[in-house]
Amino acid sequence: MFASIRPPEEVREHLVTALRPIRDDNGPLLRWTDPDQWHLTVAFYGERPDGSVDELAEHIAAAVATTPTPPELDLHLRGAGSFSGRTLWIGVGGDVAPLRHLMAACAHDPFAADDDPDPDDPSAVLSGGSGSRRSGSRGSRADDQTERRRAHLTVARLRAREQGGRRDDRRSHRRSAWAGDRRRGRFGDRAGRDLARPARHDGATLLHDVVHALSVYAGPTWSATEIELVSSRLGEGRSGGPLHETVATIPFVPGR
C-alpha cells in the first residue's frame, strides 16, 4: 500500500501531450506507465495484512493534523530527472515545502518499509526499495533512496535488453490513456510543441537526453486537497502493469 496525491485529469492530459513526441520517437526503448494511474507518492507502506486500511488511514489523518499543511497545496508538474539511470520522472513545483513536511510525517509509521521504493516497480519492491539491482556502492544506494523521497511522478523506465530490446510497445498502450494520440486533447499539441525530440540512443544516454528535453516542461497548477491510500497489486493491471485501487481518502481539512 502507499499514500499518494493524484493529479487531476487535465494535468495528466497536459503531460501526456507533452510526452507524445518523445514517446513516438523512443517508445520501443522505454516502458511507459499508465497515465490513468499517475500519482505523487507521499509514503510507501509495503505489503500490509488484511484489515490494516483503517489503521493506516488514521495514521495519515494524524500526520495531516500535526503537520502545518494549508487547506490546499498549489502544485504543478515541472522538469524531469532519473533514478538509477533507468527510471524517468517528472518533478513537482509550487507548495513543495509543506508537501515535503507532509511526506515526512506520513512516512513516520512504525510498520512502514525502511526504504521508499516506487510502488509500481516490481524490482524496487523485491529488492527492498533500492529500485535498482545494480547499485555500485552503499553510498550510491543511499543517495538514490534520498532522491526517491523527492516529490515526483514516474512516467517511464528503460527496457532491459534481455527483455526485448527495441521491440515496439505501442500496441500495449492502444487501449490506455496514451491512445489520446488519436484524438485532440483539450490542450491540443501546445504542451509538447517546445520540447526538443531527443535522438534515438541506448540506455543511459537516451534517458539523459530525454531528461534534458523535458527540463523546460511546466504543467498547469492544481490545488491538492486530499491524500489517497492506495492498494497496488503488481501484474494485475492493464498490459501487465500494477492495478491500483483507492481504499481510503484523507482530506487536508477534516469533513471537507
mmCIF file of C-alpha atoms in Angstrom:
data_model
loop_
_atom_site.group_PDB
_atom_site.id
_atom_site.type_symbol
_atom_site.label_atom_id
_atom_site.label_comp_id
_atom_site.label_asym_id
_atom_site.label_seq_id
_atom_site.Cartn_x
_atom_site.Cartn_y
_atom_site.Cartn_z
ATOM 1 C CA MET A 1 0.000 0.000 0.000
ATOM 2 C CA PHE A 2 1.022 3.601 -0.443
ATOM 3 C CA ALA A 3 -0.271 7.103 0.182
ATOM 4 C CA SER A 4 -0.443 9.421 -2.799
ATOM 5 C CA ILE A 5 -1.666 12.688 -4.252
ATOM 6 C CA ARG A 6 -3.342 12.225 -7.611
ATOM 7 C CA PRO A 7 -3.142 14.994 -10.228
ATOM 8 C CA PRO A 8 -6.494 15.743 -11.888
ATOM 9 C CA GLU A 9 -7.291 14.587 -15.401
ATOM 10 C CA GLU A 10 -6.455 17.881 -17.116
ATOM 11 C CA VAL A 11 -2.974 17.888 -15.544
ATOM 12 C CA ARG A 12 -2.326 14.316 -16.658
ATOM 13 C CA GLU A 13 -3.641 15.055 -20.149
ATOM 14 C CA HIS A 14 -1.317 18.048 -20.437
ATOM 15 C CA LEU A 15 1.662 15.824 -19.585
ATOM 16 C CA VAL A 16 0.532 13.082 -21.998
ATOM 17 C CA THR A 17 0.514 15.665 -24.789
ATOM 18 C CA ALA A 18 3.962 16.942 -23.810
ATOM 19 C CA LEU A 19 5.436 13.435 -23.715
ATOM 20 C CA ARG A 20 3.904 12.306 -27.007
ATOM 21 C CA PRO A 21 6.794 13.406 -29.307
ATOM 22 C CA ILE A 22 9.336 11.685 -27.043
ATOM 23 C CA ARG A 23 7.237 8.558 -26.748
ATOM 24 C CA ASP A 24 6.694 8.381 -30.516
ATOM 25 C CA ASP A 25 10.439 8.646 -31.179
ATOM 26 C CA ASN A 26 11.708 6.449 -28.345
ATOM 27 C CA GLY A 27 8.755 4.320 -27.259
ATOM 28 C CA PRO A 28 10.404 0.952 -28.055
ATOM 29 C CA LEU A 29 13.277 1.703 -25.665
ATOM 30 C CA LEU A 30 11.096 2.888 -22.790
ATOM 31 C CA ARG A 31 8.325 1.166 -20.850
ATOM 32 C CA TRP A 32 5.719 3.841 -20.169
ATOM 33 C CA THR A 33 3.496 3.911 -17.118
ATOM 34 C CA ASP A 34 -0.274 4.191 -17.404
ATOM 35 C CA PRO A 35 -1.360 7.867 -17.277
ATOM 36 C CA ASP A 36 -4.615 6.831 -15.615
ATOM 37 C CA GLN A 37 -2.553 5.718 -12.607
ATOM 38 C CA TRP A 38 -0.084 8.623 -12.390
ATOM 39 C CA HIS A 39 0.380 9.887 -8.852
ATOM 40 C CA LEU A 40 2.798 11.563 -6.455
ATOM 41 C CA THR A 41 3.876 9.009 -3.846
ATOM 42 C CA VAL A 42 3.576 10.535 -0.379
ATOM 43 C CA ALA A 43 4.623 7.423 1.581
ATOM 44 C CA PHE A 44 5.150 3.740 0.803
ATOM 45 C CA TYR A 45 3.932 1.156 3.307
ATOM 46 C CA GLY A 46 4.746 -2.133 1.583
ATOM 47 C CA GLU A 47 2.640 -5.248 1.988
ATOM 48 C CA ARG A 48 0.065 -4.924 4.741
ATOM 49 C CA PRO A 49 -2.236 -7.517 6.325
ATOM 50 C CA ASP A 50 -5.955 -7.516 5.676
ATOM 51 C CA GLY A 51 -7.778 -5.107 7.939
ATOM 52 C CA SER A 52 -4.976 -2.543 8.108
ATOM 53 C CA VAL A 53 -6.727 0.090 5.978
ATOM 54 C CA ASP A 54 -8.376 1.842 8.927
ATOM 55 C CA GLU A 55 -5.110 1.850 10.881
ATOM 56 C CA LEU A 56 -3.181 3.408 8.012
ATOM 57 C CA ALA A 57 -5.929 5.926 7.264
ATOM 58 C CA GLU A 58 -5.889 7.024 10.910
ATOM 59 C CA HIS A 59 -2.096 7.326 10.784
ATOM 60 C CA ILE A 60 -2.277 9.538 7.679
ATOM 61 C CA ALA A 61 -5.054 11.655 9.202
ATOM 62 C CA ALA A 62 -2.934 12.161 12.330
ATOM 63 C CA ALA A 63 0.053 13.128 10.170
ATOM 64 C CA VAL A 64 -2.069 15.687 8.314
ATOM 65 C CA ALA A 65 -3.428 17.088 11.591
ATOM 66 C CA THR A 66 0.021 17.513 13.153
ATOM 67 C CA THR A 67 1.717 18.956 10.059
ATOM 68 C CA PRO A 68 1.384 22.665 9.174
ATOM 69 C CA THR A 69 -0.371 21.808 5.921
ATOM 70 C CA PRO A 70 -2.541 24.511 4.305
ATOM 71 C CA PRO A 71 -6.115 23.581 3.306
ATOM 72 C CA GLU A 72 -4.866 23.295 -0.272
ATOM 73 C CA LEU A 73 -1.464 22.658 -1.816
ATOM 74 C CA ASP A 74 -0.992 24.522 -5.091
ATOM 75 C CA LEU A 75 1.175 22.176 -7.154
ATOM 76 C CA HIS A 76 2.315 21.799 -10.737
ATOM 77 C CA LEU A 77 4.481 19.310 -12.607
ATOM 78 C CA ARG A 78 7.777 20.677 -13.882
ATOM 79 C CA GLY A 79 11.156 19.492 -15.118
ATOM 80 C CA ALA A 80 12.389 15.899 -15.059
ATOM 81 C CA GLY A 81 15.038 13.594 -13.658
ATOM 82 C CA SER A 82 16.020 9.940 -13.387
ATOM 83 C CA PHE A 83 16.660 7.350 -10.684
ATOM 84 C CA SER A 84 19.433 4.765 -11.011
ATOM 85 C CA GLY A 85 19.863 5.617 -14.682
ATOM 86 C CA ARG A 86 16.697 3.684 -15.535
ATOM 87 C CA THR A 87 13.563 5.437 -14.201
ATOM 88 C CA LEU A 88 12.237 8.664 -15.744
ATOM 89 C CA TRP A 89 10.268 11.007 -13.501
ATOM 90 C CA ILE A 90 8.630 14.420 -13.689
ATOM 91 C CA GLY A 91 9.264 16.848 -10.844
ATOM 92 C CA VAL A 92 6.893 18.964 -8.791
ATOM 93 C CA GLY A 93 6.773 22.716 -8.194
ATOM 94 C CA GLY A 94 4.607 25.034 -6.126
ATOM 95 C CA ASP A 95 3.956 24.393 -2.425
ATOM 96 C CA VAL A 96 6.845 21.954 -2.216
ATOM 97 C CA ALA A 97 7.984 22.803 1.341
ATOM 98 C CA PRO A 98 4.687 21.866 3.053
ATOM 99 C CA LEU A 99 4.462 18.844 0.760
ATOM 100 C CA ARG A 100 7.872 17.659 1.977
ATOM 101 C CA HIS A 101 6.786 18.063 5.608
ATOM 102 C CA LEU A 102 3.627 16.103 4.874
ATOM 103 C CA MET A 103 5.584 13.319 3.166
ATOM 104 C CA ALA A 104 7.950 13.055 6.131
ATOM 105 C CA ALA A 105 5.079 12.906 8.623
ATOM 106 C CA CYS A 106 3.201 10.236 6.676
ATOM 107 C CA ALA A 107 6.351 8.127 6.329
ATOM 108 C CA HIS A 108 6.868 8.015 10.103
ATOM 109 C CA ASP A 109 4.849 4.836 10.505
ATOM 110 C CA PRO A 110 6.207 2.091 12.791
ATOM 111 C CA PHE A 111 5.074 -0.507 10.261
ATOM 112 C CA ALA A 112 6.340 1.300 7.138
ATOM 113 C CA ALA A 113 9.095 -0.042 4.913
ATOM 114 C CA ASP A 114 12.602 1.181 5.728
ATOM 115 C CA ASP A 115 13.189 2.383 2.174
ATOM 116 C CA ASP A 116 10.947 4.229 -0.234
ATOM 117 C CA PRO A 117 10.687 2.181 -3.423
ATOM 118 C CA ASP A 118 8.476 3.006 -6.357
ATOM 119 C CA PRO A 119 5.198 1.145 -5.681
ATOM 120 C CA ASP A 120 4.797 0.481 -9.426
ATOM 121 C CA ASP A 121 8.238 -1.097 -9.858
ATOM 122 C CA PRO A 122 8.445 -4.848 -9.132
ATOM 123 C CA SER A 123 12.244 -4.752 -8.948
ATOM 124 C CA ALA A 124 12.112 -1.944 -6.379
ATOM 125 C CA VAL A 125 9.683 -3.855 -4.178
ATOM 126 C CA LEU A 126 11.523 -7.157 -4.485
ATOM 127 C CA SER A 127 14.950 -5.665 -3.870
ATOM 128 C CA GLY A 128 13.869 -3.935 -0.682
ATOM 129 C CA GLY A 129 13.366 -0.465 -2.094
ATOM 130 C CA SER A 130 16.550 0.499 -3.898
ATOM 131 C CA GLY A 131 14.822 0.476 -7.269
ATOM 132 C CA SER A 132 17.962 -0.951 -8.866
ATOM 133 C CA ARG A 133 19.822 -4.205 -8.579
ATOM 134 C CA ARG A 134 22.941 -2.605 -9.992
ATOM 135 C CA SER A 135 23.801 -0.025 -7.334
ATOM 136 C CA GLY A 136 27.531 0.408 -7.354
ATOM 137 C CA SER A 137 28.086 1.260 -3.704
ATOM 138 C CA ARG A 138 26.362 1.737 -0.392
ATOM 139 C CA GLY A 139 26.769 5.491 -0.827
ATOM 140 C CA SER A 140 25.113 5.481 -4.227
ATOM 141 C CA ARG A 141 22.220 3.446 -2.810
ATOM 142 C CA ALA A 142 21.761 5.987 -0.021
ATOM 143 C CA ASP A 143 21.902 8.876 -2.479
ATOM 144 C CA ASP A 144 19.343 7.186 -4.710
ATOM 145 C CA GLN A 145 16.985 6.474 -1.813
ATOM 146 C CA THR A 146 17.253 10.117 -0.729
ATOM 147 C CA GLU A 147 16.420 11.234 -4.266
ATOM 148 C CA ARG A 148 13.411 8.919 -4.359
ATOM 149 C CA ARG A 149 11.949 10.791 -1.397
ATOM 150 C CA ARG A 150 11.722 13.857 -3.622
ATOM 151 C CA ALA A 151 8.148 14.531 -4.761
ATOM 152 C CA HIS A 152 7.898 13.099 -8.267
ATOM 153 C CA LEU A 153 5.697 11.336 -10.795
ATOM 154 C CA THR A 154 7.139 8.262 -12.535
ATOM 155 C CA VAL A 155 6.392 8.173 -16.279
ATOM 156 C CA ALA A 156 8.735 5.567 -17.818
ATOM 157 C CA ARG A 157 11.556 3.076 -17.299
ATOM 158 C CA LEU A 158 14.260 1.825 -19.597
ATOM 159 C CA ARG A 159 13.605 -1.583 -21.088
ATOM 160 C CA ALA A 160 16.274 -4.144 -20.260
ATOM 161 C CA ARG A 161 17.844 -5.510 -23.438
ATOM 162 C CA GLU A 162 17.226 -9.057 -22.294
ATOM 163 C CA GLN A 163 13.532 -8.222 -22.067
ATOM 164 C CA GLY A 164 13.102 -7.438 -25.730
ATOM 165 C CA GLY A 165 15.469 -4.596 -26.635
ATOM 166 C CA ARG A 166 13.907 -2.276 -29.193
ATOM 167 C CA ARG A 167 10.664 -4.145 -29.799
ATOM 168 C CA ASP A 168 7.723 -1.845 -30.447
ATOM 169 C CA ASP A 169 5.477 -1.479 -27.398
ATOM 170 C CA ARG A 170 2.865 0.828 -28.868
ATOM 171 C CA ARG A 171 0.279 -1.923 -29.157
ATOM 172 C CA SER A 172 0.317 -2.385 -25.381
ATOM 173 C CA HIS A 173 -0.841 1.239 -24.950
ATOM 174 C CA ARG A 174 -3.541 1.169 -27.591
ATOM 175 C CA ARG A 175 -6.359 0.923 -25.054
ATOM 176 C CA SER A 176 -4.813 3.143 -22.396
ATOM 177 C CA ALA A 177 -4.860 6.896 -21.939
ATOM 178 C CA TRP A 178 -1.930 7.038 -24.364
ATOM 179 C CA ALA A 179 -4.490 6.326 -27.088
ATOM 180 C CA GLY A 180 -5.183 10.054 -26.899
ATOM 181 C CA ASP A 181 -2.701 10.466 -29.771
ATOM 182 C CA ARG A 182 -5.667 9.597 -31.963
ATOM 183 C CA ARG A 183 -7.814 12.417 -30.675
ATOM 184 C CA ARG A 184 -7.246 16.050 -29.903
ATOM 185 C CA GLY A 185 -6.968 16.614 -26.152
ATOM 186 C CA ARG A 186 -8.190 19.828 -24.624
ATOM 187 C CA PHE A 187 -4.620 21.129 -24.745
ATOM 188 C CA GLY A 188 -4.111 20.158 -28.408
ATOM 189 C CA ASP A 189 -0.413 19.960 -29.275
ATOM 190 C CA ARG A 190 0.694 23.039 -27.344
ATOM 191 C CA ALA A 191 2.120 21.183 -24.351
ATOM 192 C CA GLY A 192 4.706 19.306 -26.403
ATOM 193 C CA ARG A 193 5.442 21.868 -29.090
ATOM 194 C CA ASP A 194 8.500 23.385 -27.403
ATOM 195 C CA LEU A 195 10.105 20.116 -26.275
ATOM 196 C CA ALA A 196 13.160 19.043 -28.234
ATOM 197 C CA ARG A 197 12.979 15.498 -29.568
ATOM 198 C CA PRO A 198 15.983 13.544 -28.315
ATOM 199 C CA ALA A 199 17.790 11.378 -30.832
ATOM 200 C CA ARG A 200 17.466 7.605 -30.557
ATOM 201 C CA HIS A 201 20.118 6.161 -28.262
ATOM 202 C CA ASP A 202 20.571 3.197 -25.998
ATOM 203 C CA GLY A 203 20.373 3.104 -22.243
ATOM 204 C CA ALA A 204 21.573 5.921 -20.045
ATOM 205 C CA THR A 205 22.372 8.225 -22.982
ATOM 206 C CA LEU A 206 18.758 8.129 -24.112
ATOM 207 C CA LEU A 207 17.486 8.782 -20.596
ATOM 208 C CA HIS A 208 19.911 11.693 -20.172
ATOM 209 C CA ASP A 209 18.688 13.248 -23.422
ATOM 210 C CA VAL A 210 15.033 12.764 -22.504
ATOM 211 C CA VAL A 211 15.580 14.409 -19.107
ATOM 212 C CA HIS A 212 17.274 17.327 -20.874
ATOM 213 C CA ALA A 213 14.384 17.652 -23.346
ATOM 214 C CA LEU A 214 11.863 17.712 -20.501
ATOM 215 C CA SER A 215 13.790 20.241 -18.411
ATOM 216 C CA VAL A 216 11.622 23.038 -19.860
ATOM 217 C CA TYR A 217 8.328 21.313 -19.135
ATOM 218 C CA ALA A 218 5.872 23.140 -16.863
ATOM 219 C CA GLY A 219 2.337 21.894 -16.397
ATOM 220 C CA PRO A 220 -0.808 23.655 -15.184
ATOM 221 C CA THR A 221 -1.333 24.316 -11.472
ATOM 222 C CA TRP A 222 -3.890 22.384 -9.483
ATOM 223 C CA SER A 223 -4.997 22.522 -5.852
ATOM 224 C CA ALA A 224 -4.450 19.277 -3.942
ATOM 225 C CA THR A 225 -6.884 18.884 -1.050
ATOM 226 C CA GLU A 226 -6.544 15.227 -0.046
ATOM 227 C CA ILE A 227 -4.352 12.143 0.189
ATOM 228 C CA GLU A 228 -5.426 8.790 -1.202
ATOM 229 C CA LEU A 229 -4.480 5.493 0.427
ATOM 230 C CA VAL A 230 -3.963 3.083 -2.454
ATOM 231 C CA SER A 231 -3.693 -0.678 -2.705
ATOM 232 C CA SER A 232 -1.353 -1.813 -5.504
ATOM 233 C CA ARG A 233 -1.383 -5.326 -6.980
ATOM 234 C CA LEU A 234 1.562 -5.845 -9.312
ATOM 235 C CA GLY A 235 0.877 -7.509 -12.658
ATOM 236 C CA GLU A 236 -2.918 -7.321 -12.397
ATOM 237 C CA GLY A 237 -3.438 -4.056 -14.253
ATOM 238 C CA ARG A 238 -3.561 -3.030 -17.898
ATOM 239 C CA SER A 239 -0.863 -4.644 -20.085
ATOM 240 C CA GLY A 240 0.590 -6.458 -17.086
ATOM 241 C CA GLY A 241 1.129 -3.308 -15.048
ATOM 242 C CA PRO A 242 0.041 -2.706 -11.451
ATOM 243 C CA LEU A 243 -3.616 -2.434 -10.541
ATOM 244 C CA HIS A 244 -4.320 0.488 -8.209
ATOM 245 C CA GLU A 245 -7.397 0.765 -6.011
ATOM 246 C CA THR A 246 -8.106 3.723 -3.740
ATOM 247 C CA VAL A 247 -9.189 2.261 -0.397
ATOM 248 C CA ALA A 248 -9.392 5.469 1.668
ATOM 249 C CA THR A 249 -9.344 9.233 1.122
ATOM 250 C CA ILE A 250 -7.994 11.594 3.777
ATOM 251 C CA PRO A 251 -8.780 15.314 3.268
ATOM 252 C CA PHE A 252 -6.412 18.028 4.459
ATOM 253 C CA VAL A 253 -9.402 19.605 6.228
ATOM 254 C CA PRO A 254 -11.499 17.054 8.188
ATOM 255 C CA GLY A 255 -15.080 16.864 6.996
ATOM 256 C CA ARG A 256 -14.296 18.620 3.744
#
